[in-house]
Coordinates of C-alpha atoms and ligand atoms in Angstrom, one line a residue:
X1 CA 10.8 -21.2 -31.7
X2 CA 6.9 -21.1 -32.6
X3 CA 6.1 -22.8 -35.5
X4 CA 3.1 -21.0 -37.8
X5 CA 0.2 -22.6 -40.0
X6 CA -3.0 -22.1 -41.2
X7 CA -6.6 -24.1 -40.5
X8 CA -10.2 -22.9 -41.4
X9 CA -11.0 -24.3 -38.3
X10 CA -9.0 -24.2 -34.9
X11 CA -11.0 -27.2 -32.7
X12 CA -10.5 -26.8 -28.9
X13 CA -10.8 -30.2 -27.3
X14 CA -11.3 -33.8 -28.7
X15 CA -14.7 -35.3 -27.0
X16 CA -17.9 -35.8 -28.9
X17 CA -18.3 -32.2 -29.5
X18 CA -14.7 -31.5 -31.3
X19 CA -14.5 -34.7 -33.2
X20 CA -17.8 -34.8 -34.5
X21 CA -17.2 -31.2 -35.8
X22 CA -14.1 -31.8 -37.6
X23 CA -15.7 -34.6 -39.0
X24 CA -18.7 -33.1 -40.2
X25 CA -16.5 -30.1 -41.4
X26 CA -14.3 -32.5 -43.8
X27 CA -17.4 -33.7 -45.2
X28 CA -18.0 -30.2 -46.5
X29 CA -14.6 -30.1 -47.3
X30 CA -13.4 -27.8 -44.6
X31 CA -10.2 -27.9 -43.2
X32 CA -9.4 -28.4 -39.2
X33 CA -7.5 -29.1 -36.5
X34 CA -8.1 -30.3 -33.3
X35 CA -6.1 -30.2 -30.1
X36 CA -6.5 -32.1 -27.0
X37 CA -4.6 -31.9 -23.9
X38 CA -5.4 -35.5 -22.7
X39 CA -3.8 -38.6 -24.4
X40 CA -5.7 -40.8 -27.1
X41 CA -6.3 -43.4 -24.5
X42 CA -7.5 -41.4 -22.3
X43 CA -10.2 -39.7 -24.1
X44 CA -10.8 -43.4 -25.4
X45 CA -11.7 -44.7 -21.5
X46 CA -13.4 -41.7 -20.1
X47 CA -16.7 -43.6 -18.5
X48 CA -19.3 -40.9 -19.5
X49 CA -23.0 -40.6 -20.8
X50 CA -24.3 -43.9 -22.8
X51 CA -28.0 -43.0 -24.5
X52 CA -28.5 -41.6 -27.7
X53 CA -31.2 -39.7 -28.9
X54 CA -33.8 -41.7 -32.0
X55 CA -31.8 -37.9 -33.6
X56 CA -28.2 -39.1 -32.5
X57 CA -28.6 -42.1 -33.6
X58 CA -29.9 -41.3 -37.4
X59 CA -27.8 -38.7 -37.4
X60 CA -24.5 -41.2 -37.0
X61 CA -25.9 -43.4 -39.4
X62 CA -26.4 -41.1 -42.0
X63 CA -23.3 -39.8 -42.0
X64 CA -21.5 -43.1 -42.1
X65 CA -20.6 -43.8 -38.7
X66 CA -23.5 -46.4 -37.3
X67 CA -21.7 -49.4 -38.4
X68 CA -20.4 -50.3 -35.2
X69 CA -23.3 -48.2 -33.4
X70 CA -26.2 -50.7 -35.5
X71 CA -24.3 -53.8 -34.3
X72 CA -23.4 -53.3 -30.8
X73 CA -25.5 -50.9 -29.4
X74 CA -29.2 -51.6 -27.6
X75 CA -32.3 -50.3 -29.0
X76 CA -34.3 -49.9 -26.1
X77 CA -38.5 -48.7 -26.6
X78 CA -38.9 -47.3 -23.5
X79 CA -37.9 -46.6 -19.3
X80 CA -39.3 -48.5 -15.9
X81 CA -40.1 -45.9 -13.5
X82 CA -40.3 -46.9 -10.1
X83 CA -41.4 -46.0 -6.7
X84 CA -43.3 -46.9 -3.8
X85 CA -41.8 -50.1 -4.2
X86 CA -43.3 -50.6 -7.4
X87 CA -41.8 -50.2 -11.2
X88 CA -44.1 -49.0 -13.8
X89 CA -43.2 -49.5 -17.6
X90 CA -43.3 -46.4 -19.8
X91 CA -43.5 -47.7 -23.4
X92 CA -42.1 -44.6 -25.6
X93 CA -42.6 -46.5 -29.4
X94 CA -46.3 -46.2 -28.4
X95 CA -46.3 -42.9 -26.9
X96 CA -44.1 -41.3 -29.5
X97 CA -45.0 -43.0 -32.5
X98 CA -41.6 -45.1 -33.0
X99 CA -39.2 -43.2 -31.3
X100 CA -36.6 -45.3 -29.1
X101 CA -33.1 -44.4 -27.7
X102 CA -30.1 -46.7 -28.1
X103 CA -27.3 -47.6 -25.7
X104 CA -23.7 -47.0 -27.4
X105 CA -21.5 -45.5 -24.8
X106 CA -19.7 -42.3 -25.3
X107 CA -16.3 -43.9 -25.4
X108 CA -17.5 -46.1 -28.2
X109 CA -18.5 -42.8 -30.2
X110 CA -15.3 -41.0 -29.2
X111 CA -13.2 -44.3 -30.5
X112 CA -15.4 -44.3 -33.7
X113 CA -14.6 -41.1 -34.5
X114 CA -11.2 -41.1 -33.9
X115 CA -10.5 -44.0 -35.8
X116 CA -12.3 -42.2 -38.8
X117 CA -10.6 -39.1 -38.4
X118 CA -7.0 -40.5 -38.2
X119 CA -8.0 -43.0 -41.2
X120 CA -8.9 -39.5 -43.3
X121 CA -5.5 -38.0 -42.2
X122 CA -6.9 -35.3 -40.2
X123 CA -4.7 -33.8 -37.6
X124 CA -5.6 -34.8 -33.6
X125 CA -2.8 -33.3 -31.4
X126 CA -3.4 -35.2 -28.6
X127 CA -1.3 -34.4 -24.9
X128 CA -1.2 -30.5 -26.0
X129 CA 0.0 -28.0 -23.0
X130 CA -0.8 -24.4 -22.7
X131 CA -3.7 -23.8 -25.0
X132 CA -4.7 -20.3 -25.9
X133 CA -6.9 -18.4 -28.0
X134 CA -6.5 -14.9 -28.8
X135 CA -7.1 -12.1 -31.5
X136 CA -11.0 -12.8 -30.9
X137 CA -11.8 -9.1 -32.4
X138 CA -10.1 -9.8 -35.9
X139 CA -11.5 -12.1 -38.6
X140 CA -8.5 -14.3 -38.1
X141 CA -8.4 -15.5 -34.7
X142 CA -5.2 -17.3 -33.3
X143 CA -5.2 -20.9 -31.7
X144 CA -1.9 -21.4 -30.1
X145 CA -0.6 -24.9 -28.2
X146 CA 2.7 -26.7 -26.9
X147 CA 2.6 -30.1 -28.7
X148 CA 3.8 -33.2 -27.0
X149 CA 7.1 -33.1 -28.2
X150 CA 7.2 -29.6 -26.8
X151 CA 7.2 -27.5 -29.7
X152 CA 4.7 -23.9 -29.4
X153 CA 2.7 -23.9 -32.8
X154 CA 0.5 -20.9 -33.4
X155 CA -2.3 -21.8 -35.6
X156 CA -3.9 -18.3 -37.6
X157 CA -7.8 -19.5 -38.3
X158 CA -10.7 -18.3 -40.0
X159 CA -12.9 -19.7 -36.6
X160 CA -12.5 -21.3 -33.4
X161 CA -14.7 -23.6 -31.7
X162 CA -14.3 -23.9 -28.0
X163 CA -15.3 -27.9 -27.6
X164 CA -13.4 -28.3 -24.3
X165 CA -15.8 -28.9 -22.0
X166 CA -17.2 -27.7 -18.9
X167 CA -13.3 -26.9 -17.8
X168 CA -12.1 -25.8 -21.0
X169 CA -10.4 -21.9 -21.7
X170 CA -12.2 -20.8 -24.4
X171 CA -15.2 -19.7 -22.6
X172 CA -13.6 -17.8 -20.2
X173 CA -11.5 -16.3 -23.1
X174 CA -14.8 -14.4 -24.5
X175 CA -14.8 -10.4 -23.3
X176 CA -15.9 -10.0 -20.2
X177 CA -19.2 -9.1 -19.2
X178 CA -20.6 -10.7 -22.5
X179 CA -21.6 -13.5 -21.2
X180 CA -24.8 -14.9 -18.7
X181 CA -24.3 -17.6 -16.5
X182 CA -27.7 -19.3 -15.2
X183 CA -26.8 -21.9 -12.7
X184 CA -28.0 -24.1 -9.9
X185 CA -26.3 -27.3 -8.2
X186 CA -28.0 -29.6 -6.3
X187 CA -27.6 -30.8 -3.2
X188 CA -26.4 -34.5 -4.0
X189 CA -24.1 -35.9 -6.5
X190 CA -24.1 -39.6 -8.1
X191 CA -22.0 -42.2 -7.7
X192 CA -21.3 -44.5 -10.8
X193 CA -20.2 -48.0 -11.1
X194 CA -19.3 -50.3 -13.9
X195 CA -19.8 -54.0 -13.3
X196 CA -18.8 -57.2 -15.2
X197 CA -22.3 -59.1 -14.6
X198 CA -25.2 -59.2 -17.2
X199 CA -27.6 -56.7 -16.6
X200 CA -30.6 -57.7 -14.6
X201 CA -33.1 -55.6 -16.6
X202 CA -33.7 -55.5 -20.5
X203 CA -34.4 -51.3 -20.2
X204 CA -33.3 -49.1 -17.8
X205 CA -34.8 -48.9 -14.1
X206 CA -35.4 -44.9 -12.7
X207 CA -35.8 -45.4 -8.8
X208 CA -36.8 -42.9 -6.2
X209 CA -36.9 -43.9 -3.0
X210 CA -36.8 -43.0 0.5
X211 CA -33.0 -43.2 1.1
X212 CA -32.3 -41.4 -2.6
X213 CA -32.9 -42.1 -5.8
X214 CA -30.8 -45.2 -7.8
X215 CA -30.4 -46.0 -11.7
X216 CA -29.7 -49.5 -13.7
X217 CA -28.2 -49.2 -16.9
X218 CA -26.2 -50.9 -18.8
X219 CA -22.7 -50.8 -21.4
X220 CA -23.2 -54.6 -23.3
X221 CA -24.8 -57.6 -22.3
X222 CA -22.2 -58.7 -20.2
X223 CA -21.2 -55.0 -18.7
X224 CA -24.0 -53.5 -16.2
X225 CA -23.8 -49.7 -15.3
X226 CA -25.4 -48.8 -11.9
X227 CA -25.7 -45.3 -10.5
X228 CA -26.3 -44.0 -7.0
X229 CA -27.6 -40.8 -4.8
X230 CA -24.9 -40.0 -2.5
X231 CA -24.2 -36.8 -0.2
X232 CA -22.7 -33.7 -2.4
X233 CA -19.8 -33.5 -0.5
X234 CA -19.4 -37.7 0.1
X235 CA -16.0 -39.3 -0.7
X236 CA -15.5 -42.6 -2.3
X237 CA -13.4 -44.0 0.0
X238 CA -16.4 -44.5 2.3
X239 CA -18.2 -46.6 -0.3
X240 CA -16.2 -50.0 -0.2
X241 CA -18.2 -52.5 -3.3
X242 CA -20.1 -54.6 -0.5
X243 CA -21.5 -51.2 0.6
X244 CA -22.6 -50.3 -3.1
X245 CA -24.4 -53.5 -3.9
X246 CA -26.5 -53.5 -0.5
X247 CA -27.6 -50.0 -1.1
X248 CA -28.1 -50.7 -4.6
X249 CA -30.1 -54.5 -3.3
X250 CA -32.3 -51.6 -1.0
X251 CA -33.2 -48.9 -3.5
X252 CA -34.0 -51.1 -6.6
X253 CA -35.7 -53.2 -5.2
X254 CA -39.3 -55.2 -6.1
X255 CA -40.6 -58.6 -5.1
X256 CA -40.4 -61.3 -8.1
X257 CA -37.0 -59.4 -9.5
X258 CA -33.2 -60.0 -8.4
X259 CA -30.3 -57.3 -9.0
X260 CA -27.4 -60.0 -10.5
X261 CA -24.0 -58.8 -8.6
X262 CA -20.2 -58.7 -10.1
X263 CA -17.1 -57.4 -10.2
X264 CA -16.7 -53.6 -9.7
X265 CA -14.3 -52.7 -12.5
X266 CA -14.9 -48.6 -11.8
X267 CA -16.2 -46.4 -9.7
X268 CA -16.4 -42.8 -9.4
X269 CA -18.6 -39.8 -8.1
X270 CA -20.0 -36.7 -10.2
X271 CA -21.3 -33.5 -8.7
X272 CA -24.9 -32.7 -10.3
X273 CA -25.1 -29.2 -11.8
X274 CA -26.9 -27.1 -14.6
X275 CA -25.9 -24.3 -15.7
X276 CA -26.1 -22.2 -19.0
X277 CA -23.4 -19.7 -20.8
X278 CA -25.0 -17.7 -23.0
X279 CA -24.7 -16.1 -25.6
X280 CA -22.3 -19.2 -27.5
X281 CA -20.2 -16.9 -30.0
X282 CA -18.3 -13.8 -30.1
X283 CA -17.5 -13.2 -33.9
X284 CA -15.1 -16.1 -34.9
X285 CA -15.1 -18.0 -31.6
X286 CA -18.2 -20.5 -31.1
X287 CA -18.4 -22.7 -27.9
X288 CA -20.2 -26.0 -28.1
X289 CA -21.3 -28.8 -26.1
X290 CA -20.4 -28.8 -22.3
X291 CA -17.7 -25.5 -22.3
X292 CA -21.1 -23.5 -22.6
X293 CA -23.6 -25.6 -20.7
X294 CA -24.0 -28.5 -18.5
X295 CA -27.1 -30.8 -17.5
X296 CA -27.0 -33.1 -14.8
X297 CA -27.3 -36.7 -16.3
X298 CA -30.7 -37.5 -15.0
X299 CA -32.6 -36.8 -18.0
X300 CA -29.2 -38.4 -20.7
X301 CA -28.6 -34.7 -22.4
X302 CA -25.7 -34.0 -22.2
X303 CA -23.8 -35.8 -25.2
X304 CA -27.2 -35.6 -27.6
X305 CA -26.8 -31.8 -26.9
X306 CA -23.3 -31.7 -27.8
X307 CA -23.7 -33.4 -30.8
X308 CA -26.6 -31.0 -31.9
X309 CA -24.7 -27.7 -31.2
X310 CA -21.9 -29.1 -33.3
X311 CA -24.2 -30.5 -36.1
X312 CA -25.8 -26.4 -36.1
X313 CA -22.9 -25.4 -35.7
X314 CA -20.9 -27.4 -39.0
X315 CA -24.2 -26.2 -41.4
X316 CA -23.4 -22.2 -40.1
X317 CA -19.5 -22.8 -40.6
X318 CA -20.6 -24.3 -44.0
X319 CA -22.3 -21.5 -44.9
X320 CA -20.1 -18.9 -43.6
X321 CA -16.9 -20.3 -45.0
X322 CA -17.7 -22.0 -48.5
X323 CA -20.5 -19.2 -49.4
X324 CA -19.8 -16.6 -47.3
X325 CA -22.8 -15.9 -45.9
X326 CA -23.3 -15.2 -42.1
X327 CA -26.9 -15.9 -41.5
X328 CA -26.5 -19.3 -40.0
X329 CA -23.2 -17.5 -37.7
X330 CA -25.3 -14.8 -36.4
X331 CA -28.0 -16.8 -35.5
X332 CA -25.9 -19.9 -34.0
X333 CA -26.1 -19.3 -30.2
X334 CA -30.2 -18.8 -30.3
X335 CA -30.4 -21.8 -32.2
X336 CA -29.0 -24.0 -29.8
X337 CA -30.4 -22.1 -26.8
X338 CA -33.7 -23.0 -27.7
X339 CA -33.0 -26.5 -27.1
X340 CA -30.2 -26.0 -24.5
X341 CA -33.1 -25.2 -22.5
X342 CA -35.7 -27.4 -23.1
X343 CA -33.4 -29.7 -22.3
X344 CA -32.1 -28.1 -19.1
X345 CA -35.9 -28.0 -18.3
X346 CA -36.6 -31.7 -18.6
X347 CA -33.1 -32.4 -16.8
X348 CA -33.9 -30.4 -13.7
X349 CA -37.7 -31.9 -14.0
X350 CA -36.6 -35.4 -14.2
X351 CA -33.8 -34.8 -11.3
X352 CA -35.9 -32.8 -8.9
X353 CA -38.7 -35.5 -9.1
X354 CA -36.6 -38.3 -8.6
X355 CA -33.8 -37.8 -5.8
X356 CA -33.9 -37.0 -2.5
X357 CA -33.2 -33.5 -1.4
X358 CA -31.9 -33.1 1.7
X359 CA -33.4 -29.8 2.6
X360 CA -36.8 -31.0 1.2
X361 CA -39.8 -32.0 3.5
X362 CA -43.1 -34.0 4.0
X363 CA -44.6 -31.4 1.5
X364 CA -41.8 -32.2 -1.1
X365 CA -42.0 -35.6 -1.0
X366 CA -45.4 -35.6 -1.5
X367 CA -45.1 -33.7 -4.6
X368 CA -42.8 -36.0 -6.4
X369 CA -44.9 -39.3 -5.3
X370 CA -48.0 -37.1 -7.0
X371 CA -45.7 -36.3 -9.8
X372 CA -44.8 -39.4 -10.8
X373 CA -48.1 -41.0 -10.1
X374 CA -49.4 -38.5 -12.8
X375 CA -46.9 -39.9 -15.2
X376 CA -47.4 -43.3 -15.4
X377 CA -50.8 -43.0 -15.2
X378 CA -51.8 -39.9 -18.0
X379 CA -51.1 -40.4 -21.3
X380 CA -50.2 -36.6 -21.8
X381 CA -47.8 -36.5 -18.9
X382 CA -45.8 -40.0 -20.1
X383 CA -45.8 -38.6 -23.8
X384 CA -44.3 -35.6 -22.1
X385 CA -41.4 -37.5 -20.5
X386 CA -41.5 -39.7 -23.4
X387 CA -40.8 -37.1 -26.1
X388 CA -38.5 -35.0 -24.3
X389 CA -36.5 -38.1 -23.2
X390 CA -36.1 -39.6 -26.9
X391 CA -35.2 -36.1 -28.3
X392 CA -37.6 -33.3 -28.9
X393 CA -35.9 -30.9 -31.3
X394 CA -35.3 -32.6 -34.7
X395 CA -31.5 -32.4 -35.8
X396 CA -31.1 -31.1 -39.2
X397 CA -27.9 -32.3 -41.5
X398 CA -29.0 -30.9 -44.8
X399 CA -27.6 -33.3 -47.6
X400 CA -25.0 -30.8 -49.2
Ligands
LIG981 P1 -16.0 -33.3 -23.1 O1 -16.4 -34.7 -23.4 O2 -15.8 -32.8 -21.7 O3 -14.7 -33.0 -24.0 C1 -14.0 -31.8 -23.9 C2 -12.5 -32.1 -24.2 O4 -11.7 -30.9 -24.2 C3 -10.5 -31.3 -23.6 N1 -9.9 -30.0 -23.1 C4 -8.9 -29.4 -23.7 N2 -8.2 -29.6 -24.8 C5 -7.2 -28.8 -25.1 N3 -6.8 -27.6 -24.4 C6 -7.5 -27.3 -23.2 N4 -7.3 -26.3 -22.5 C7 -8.6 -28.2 -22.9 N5 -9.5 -28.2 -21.8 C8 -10.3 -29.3 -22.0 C9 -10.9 -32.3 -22.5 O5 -9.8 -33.1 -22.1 C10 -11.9 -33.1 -23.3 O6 -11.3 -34.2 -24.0 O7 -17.1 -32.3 -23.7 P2 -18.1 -32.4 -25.0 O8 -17.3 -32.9 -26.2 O9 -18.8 -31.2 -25.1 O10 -19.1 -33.6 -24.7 C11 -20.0 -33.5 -23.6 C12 -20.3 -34.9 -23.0 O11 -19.0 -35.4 -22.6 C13 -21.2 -34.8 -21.7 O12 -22.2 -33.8 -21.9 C14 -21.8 -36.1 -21.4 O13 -20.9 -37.1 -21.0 C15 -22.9 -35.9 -20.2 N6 -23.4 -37.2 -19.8 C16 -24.5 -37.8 -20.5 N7 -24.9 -37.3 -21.6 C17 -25.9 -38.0 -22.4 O14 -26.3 -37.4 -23.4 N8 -26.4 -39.2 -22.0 C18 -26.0 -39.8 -20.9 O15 -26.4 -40.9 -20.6 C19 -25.0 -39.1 -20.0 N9 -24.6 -39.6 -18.9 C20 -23.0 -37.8 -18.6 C21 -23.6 -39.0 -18.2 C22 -22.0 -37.2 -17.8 C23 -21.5 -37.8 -16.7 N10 -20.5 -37.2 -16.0 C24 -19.3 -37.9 -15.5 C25 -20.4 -35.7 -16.0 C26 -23.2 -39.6 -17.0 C27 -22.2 -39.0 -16.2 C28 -21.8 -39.7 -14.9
LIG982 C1 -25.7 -44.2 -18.7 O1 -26.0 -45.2 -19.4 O2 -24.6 -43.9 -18.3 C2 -26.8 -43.3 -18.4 C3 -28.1 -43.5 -18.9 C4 -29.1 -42.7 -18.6 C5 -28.9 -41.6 -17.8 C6 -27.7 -41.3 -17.3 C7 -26.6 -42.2 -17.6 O3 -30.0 -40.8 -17.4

């Protein structure tokens, strides 16, 4: 038996994207529902991105959810490049006129809003099976799901948002031949660790160097998060901790400084890709966040993009739902593209500069050394980095 409802808003997918949508949606006063085919505490562990935009970050707080954000997260003015054995301090406050980025990891703002969602009794159907969208040339498209108990619900809606990241269905579920793909991976993927020791910088370190290019960051002031260049292809199996922690000692570091070492509580390695699906709607279905483009993390885009296609995207579903007016619908997908791809500009500039590639040469090396030797020493080319890396599009949440 399939049991029937009704939504305004079918929500694919229960990371930043989805959740923020439905929350911004109920504070129009528009109905949702999302589903998710993970488990609560999965979603709730998943060791992701952890820098928000100066945007982000106002943008939580203004609609009610930097409590926990203003107490535990870290404000941080600016970066350390480094290279040639030597770390240069870019200072963004100065450069940008105030702006700053904050560390609040992604599972922090994926518990927030789940707590707030649940406390409103909106419906999360977590551990789902089977997802599908369909009817996508009517005005009432049609989510349908197996629910954890096992029960097929078919859900008619007035719009779908496809939030279900880079693996998701709903962007394969758009007519084919609609959509462009731009793509490109690189040649080396990153290998993440979480570590129960303090971190052993106040902002985070950028490395290239010889043997690849590292990163120091952070979760808390007792939780370090360290990041490293390894071979596309490499397995983590060959990276026992010891082997970590040397190569991590030999990238990062500079005399007078020591890299504190702990317990690995996590490790795990991420291939580095961008790519670009555009456009992001066909009539009632929207895609949002990662299901319609990815950015590898060197530049910290992906979950401030996320959250700015779904804060466009709320205002247009406002406006197309309440007052019935398209505008905002039509012009959704451009909208975010323009920023999709400044931001998939500065991801690829900040990635190509800073790692290794394998196929590069004498020549290439050379050009990322002069590269960032411009950077820290030309005002222009650190605002450049500076402005793009603390957000460069305003976010706009109009106040009704
Ligand atoms: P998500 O977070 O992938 O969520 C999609 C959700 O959809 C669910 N799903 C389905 N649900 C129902 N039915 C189906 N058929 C479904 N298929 C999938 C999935 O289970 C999932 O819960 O996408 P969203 O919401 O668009 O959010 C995007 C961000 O997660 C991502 O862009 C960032 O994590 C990227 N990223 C970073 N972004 C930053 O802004 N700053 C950073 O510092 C940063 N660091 C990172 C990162 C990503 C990384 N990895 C692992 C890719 C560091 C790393 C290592
Ligand atoms: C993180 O804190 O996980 C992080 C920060 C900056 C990046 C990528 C990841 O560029």
């Amino acid at each position: 038996m399939t049991v029937s409802s009704r939504t305004q808003v079918g929500i694919v997918g229960a990371g930043p994207a989805g959740l923020l949508l439905s929350y911004l949606l109920a504070l129009r006063g528009i109905d949702s529902i999302v589903v998710e085919n993970r488990s609560r505490a999965y979603c709730e562990a998943r060791q992701r991105a952890g820098l928000l935009e100066t945007g982000t970050v106002e943008l939580l707080r203004d609609i009610g959810l930097g409590m926990r954000m203003d107490a535990e997260g870290l404000e941080h003015g600016g970066i350390y490049l480094q290279f040639e054995g030597e770390r240069h301090h870019l200072d963004f406050r100065d450069l940008t006129g105030g702006r700053w980025v904050t560390i609040y990891a992604q599972t922090e703002v994926v518990k927030d809003l789940i707590q707030a969602r649940l406390a409103a009794g909106a419906m999360i159907e977590f551990e789902v099976r089977d997802t599908e969208v369909a009817e996508l040339d009517t005005d009432q498209p049609v989510l349908r799901f197996t629910d954890a108990a096992g029960a097929r619900h078919e859900v008619t809606c007035d719009v779908i948002a496809g939030c279900d990241g880079f693996h998701g269905i709903c962007r394969d579920s758009l007519p084919a031949g609609l959509v462009t793909i731009a793509e490109r991976l690189y040649p080396y993927s990153w290998l993440g660790i979480l570590a129960t020791v303090p971190p052993s910088t106040d902002e985070l370190i950028y490395a290239r160097h010889d043997d690849g290019f590292a990163l120091h960051t952070m979760r808390s002031p007792q939780v370090s998060r360290l990041y490293l260049q390894v071979p596309a292809d490499e397995e983590i199996e060959r990276w026992p901790d010891d082997r970590i922690w040397s190569e991590l000692q030999h990238r990062l570091t500079v005399p007078g400084w020591d890299l504190k070492e702990g317990p690995i509580t996590e490790k795990a390695i991420s291939p580095m890709r961008s790519f670009v699906a555009s456009p992001m709607r066909h009539r009632r279905l929207f895609l949002a966040g990662d299901a319609a483009h990815i950015v590898p993390p060197t530049g910290a885009k992906g979950l401030n993009l996320a959250i700015a296609d779904v804060t466009a995207l709320a205002t247009a579903l406002t406006q197309l739902l309440r007052d019935g007016n398209a505008e905002l619908a039509e012009a959704y997908s451009d909208t975010c593209l323009g920023r999709v791809w400044r931001a998939t500009h500065f991801s690829w500039w900040m990635t190509s500069m800073l790692h290794v590639d394998p196929r590069s040469d004498q020549f290439g090396a050379q050009l990322q050394l002069a590269q960032l030797r411009y950077v820290i020493s030309s005002r222009a080319a650190a605002t450049t980095l500076a402005e793009n890396y603390t957000g460069y599009y305003p976010l706009s949440w109009p106040l009704t």
